[in-house]
């Protein structure tokens, strides 16, 4: 089956793949694609990202969680009540900050909402980019 999202784990020469249809993530060797581990229990799995040292992050249940191959039990970093329709995730390689893209178009019956939010590694909101309602029609 095809993963819904991928992230590179350069520190460990691995690829992290998100499988929302199974509420699971899997690690694969970057060189040959051989399985290198699995973690389950990620309800409503959306985006994944990998930070320094191989720390993995995922959007699960509308929250951002942190986990590793050695300790796959997810720990909440950004609670779901601080996000709105999160669907993609990235880690700033220089600072370790988390960037969360919110996009209501990915969810049926959601109110219009499009922003990117920056959080530090502890989950503190640092900035929000864009208007919550998204870009309006007209000249940019």
mmCIF file of C-alpha atoms in Angstrom:
data_model
loop_
_atom_site.group_PDB
_atom_site.id
_atom_site.type_symbol
_atom_site.label_atom_id
_atom_site.label_comp_id
_atom_site.label_asym_id
_atom_site.label_seq_id
_atom_site.Cartn_x
_atom_site.Cartn_y
_atom_site.Cartn_z
ATOM 1 C CA UNK A 1 0.000 0.000 0.000
ATOM 2 C CA UNK A 2 1.091 3.550 -0.660
ATOM 3 C CA UNK A 3 1.953 5.785 2.288
ATOM 4 C CA UNK A 4 0.068 9.067 2.706
ATOM 5 C CA UNK A 5 3.209 10.987 3.716
ATOM 6 C CA UNK A 6 6.961 10.423 3.946
ATOM 7 C CA UNK A 7 9.818 11.997 5.916
ATOM 8 C CA UNK A 8 13.575 11.485 5.772
ATOM 9 C CA UNK A 9 15.463 10.427 8.897
ATOM 10 C CA UNK A 10 18.953 11.454 7.775
ATOM 11 C CA UNK A 11 20.533 10.732 11.176
ATOM 12 C CA UNK A 12 19.663 7.043 10.862
ATOM 13 C CA UNK A 13 19.539 6.614 7.045
ATOM 14 C CA UNK A 14 15.826 5.803 7.268
ATOM 15 C CA UNK A 15 12.554 6.884 5.692
ATOM 16 C CA UNK A 16 9.466 7.321 7.880
ATOM 17 C CA UNK A 17 6.157 6.496 6.163
ATOM 18 C CA UNK A 18 2.615 7.303 7.356
ATOM 19 C CA UNK A 19 -0.152 4.744 6.815
ATOM 20 C CA UNK A 20 -3.391 6.334 8.071
ATOM 21 C CA UNK A 21 -5.418 3.385 6.777
ATOM 22 C CA UNK A 22 -3.648 1.289 9.459
ATOM 23 C CA UNK A 23 -3.142 3.995 12.144
ATOM 24 C CA UNK A 24 0.566 3.198 11.814
ATOM 25 C CA UNK A 25 3.963 4.490 10.758
ATOM 26 C CA UNK A 26 6.815 2.439 9.391
ATOM 27 C CA UNK A 27 10.554 2.989 9.090
ATOM 28 C CA UNK A 28 12.401 1.747 6.024
ATOM 29 C CA UNK A 29 16.108 1.644 5.158
ATOM 30 C CA UNK A 30 16.822 4.546 2.814
ATOM 31 C CA UNK A 31 19.278 2.533 0.710
ATOM 32 C CA UNK A 32 17.281 -0.623 -0.011
ATOM 33 C CA UNK A 33 13.745 -0.029 1.327
ATOM 34 C CA UNK A 34 13.854 -2.914 3.798
ATOM 35 C CA UNK A 35 11.488 -2.563 6.795
ATOM 36 C CA UNK A 36 13.228 -1.233 9.917
ATOM 37 C CA UNK A 37 10.361 -0.885 12.396
ATOM 38 C CA UNK A 38 6.693 -0.095 12.883
ATOM 39 C CA UNK A 39 4.644 1.862 15.415
ATOM 40 C CA UNK A 40 0.865 1.694 15.728
ATOM 41 C CA UNK A 41 -1.903 3.531 17.550
ATOM 42 C CA UNK A 42 -1.870 6.764 15.523
ATOM 43 C CA UNK A 43 -5.588 7.524 15.129
ATOM 44 C CA UNK A 44 -6.462 10.023 12.382
ATOM 45 C CA UNK A 45 -2.847 9.992 11.201
ATOM 46 C CA UNK A 46 -1.930 12.831 8.869
ATOM 47 C CA UNK A 47 1.549 14.311 8.323
ATOM 48 C CA UNK A 48 4.880 12.996 9.606
ATOM 49 C CA UNK A 49 8.270 14.652 10.047
ATOM 50 C CA UNK A 50 11.657 13.773 11.528
ATOM 51 C CA UNK A 51 13.798 16.111 13.605
ATOM 52 C CA UNK A 52 17.345 16.065 14.883
ATOM 53 C CA UNK A 53 18.684 12.731 16.054
ATOM 54 C CA UNK A 54 15.770 10.799 14.568
ATOM 55 C CA UNK A 55 12.993 12.128 16.798
ATOM 56 C CA UNK A 56 9.784 11.507 14.853
ATOM 57 C CA UNK A 57 6.637 13.632 14.871
ATOM 58 C CA UNK A 58 3.153 12.940 13.550
ATOM 59 C CA UNK A 59 -0.259 14.523 13.457
ATOM 60 C CA UNK A 60 -2.485 12.055 15.278
ATOM 61 C CA UNK A 61 -5.972 12.753 16.561
ATOM 62 C CA UNK A 62 -5.525 16.400 15.560
ATOM 63 C CA UNK A 63 -2.497 16.795 17.872
ATOM 64 C CA UNK A 64 1.234 16.746 17.155
ATOM 65 C CA UNK A 65 2.938 13.830 18.891
ATOM 66 C CA UNK A 66 6.598 12.850 19.320
ATOM 67 C CA UNK A 67 8.000 9.308 19.287
ATOM 68 C CA UNK A 68 11.096 7.324 18.315
ATOM 69 C CA UNK A 69 11.823 3.840 16.996
ATOM 70 C CA UNK A 70 13.205 2.906 20.423
ATOM 71 C CA UNK A 71 10.163 4.388 22.210
ATOM 72 C CA UNK A 72 7.196 4.319 19.791
ATOM 73 C CA UNK A 73 4.661 5.400 22.427
ATOM 74 C CA UNK A 74 3.477 8.858 21.246
ATOM 75 C CA UNK A 75 3.816 11.845 23.577
ATOM 76 C CA UNK A 76 1.692 14.927 22.871
ATOM 77 C CA UNK A 77 3.771 18.004 21.995
ATOM 78 C CA UNK A 78 1.010 20.269 20.629
ATOM 79 C CA UNK A 79 -2.494 19.404 21.903
ATOM 80 C CA UNK A 80 -5.358 19.127 19.413
ATOM 81 C CA UNK A 81 -7.210 22.077 20.974
ATOM 82 C CA UNK A 82 -4.363 24.380 19.809
ATOM 83 C CA UNK A 83 -4.692 23.334 16.171
ATOM 84 C CA UNK A 84 -7.404 23.524 13.546
ATOM 85 C CA UNK A 85 -7.498 20.956 10.749
ATOM 86 C CA UNK A 86 -3.770 20.066 10.819
ATOM 87 C CA UNK A 87 -2.715 17.969 7.840
ATOM 88 C CA UNK A 88 1.025 18.414 7.172
ATOM 89 C CA UNK A 89 4.077 18.784 9.381
ATOM 90 C CA UNK A 90 7.730 19.816 9.017
ATOM 91 C CA UNK A 91 10.680 20.360 11.337
ATOM 92 C CA UNK A 92 13.004 23.344 10.865
ATOM 93 C CA UNK A 93 16.432 21.685 10.688
ATOM 94 C CA UNK A 94 18.257 24.686 12.162
ATOM 95 C CA UNK A 95 15.997 25.477 15.127
ATOM 96 C CA UNK A 96 14.062 22.249 15.695
ATOM 97 C CA UNK A 97 10.793 24.225 15.519
ATOM 98 C CA UNK A 98 7.674 22.441 14.293
ATOM 99 C CA UNK A 99 5.711 23.879 11.369
ATOM 100 C CA UNK A 100 2.104 22.704 11.127
ATOM 101 C CA UNK A 101 -0.004 23.363 8.025
ATOM 102 C CA UNK A 102 -3.719 23.695 8.698
ATOM 103 C CA UNK A 103 -6.065 23.236 5.747
ATOM 104 C CA UNK A 104 -9.797 22.784 6.130
ATOM 105 C CA UNK A 105 -10.154 21.717 2.489
ATOM 106 C CA UNK A 106 -8.745 18.353 3.551
ATOM 107 C CA UNK A 107 -11.743 17.759 5.825
ATOM 108 C CA UNK A 108 -15.398 17.528 4.823
ATOM 109 C CA UNK A 109 -17.767 20.038 6.432
ATOM 110 C CA UNK A 110 -14.959 22.060 8.054
ATOM 111 C CA UNK A 111 -15.085 25.845 8.297
ATOM 112 C CA UNK A 112 -12.632 27.569 5.922
ATOM 113 C CA UNK A 113 -9.218 27.759 7.563
ATOM 114 C CA UNK A 114 -5.692 27.937 6.094
ATOM 115 C CA UNK A 115 -2.635 28.788 8.179
ATOM 116 C CA UNK A 116 0.845 27.576 9.031
ATOM 117 C CA UNK A 117 1.747 27.646 12.722
ATOM 118 C CA UNK A 118 5.276 27.544 14.147
ATOM 119 C CA UNK A 119 5.838 25.893 17.535
ATOM 120 C CA UNK A 120 9.063 25.392 19.441
ATOM 121 C CA UNK A 121 10.109 21.827 20.301
ATOM 122 C CA UNK A 122 8.239 22.068 23.625
ATOM 123 C CA UNK A 123 4.967 23.000 21.874
ATOM 124 C CA UNK A 124 4.909 26.759 22.550
ATOM 125 C CA UNK A 125 3.270 28.727 19.717
ATOM 126 C CA UNK A 126 5.847 31.086 18.222
ATOM 127 C CA UNK A 127 3.985 32.455 15.192
ATOM 128 C CA UNK A 128 1.031 31.945 12.846
ATOM 129 C CA UNK A 129 1.407 32.697 9.145
ATOM 130 C CA UNK A 130 -1.444 33.674 6.849
ATOM 131 C CA UNK A 131 -5.017 34.638 7.532
ATOM 132 C CA UNK A 132 -7.152 31.979 9.235
ATOM 133 C CA UNK A 133 -9.760 32.260 6.455
ATOM 134 C CA UNK A 134 -7.074 31.906 3.780
ATOM 135 C CA UNK A 135 -6.167 34.170 0.898
ATOM 136 C CA UNK A 136 -9.028 36.183 -0.556
ATOM 137 C CA UNK A 137 -9.701 36.673 -4.262
ATOM 138 C CA UNK A 138 -7.953 39.537 -6.042
ATOM 139 C CA UNK A 139 -4.441 40.827 -6.515
ATOM 140 C CA UNK A 140 -1.823 39.188 -4.286
#
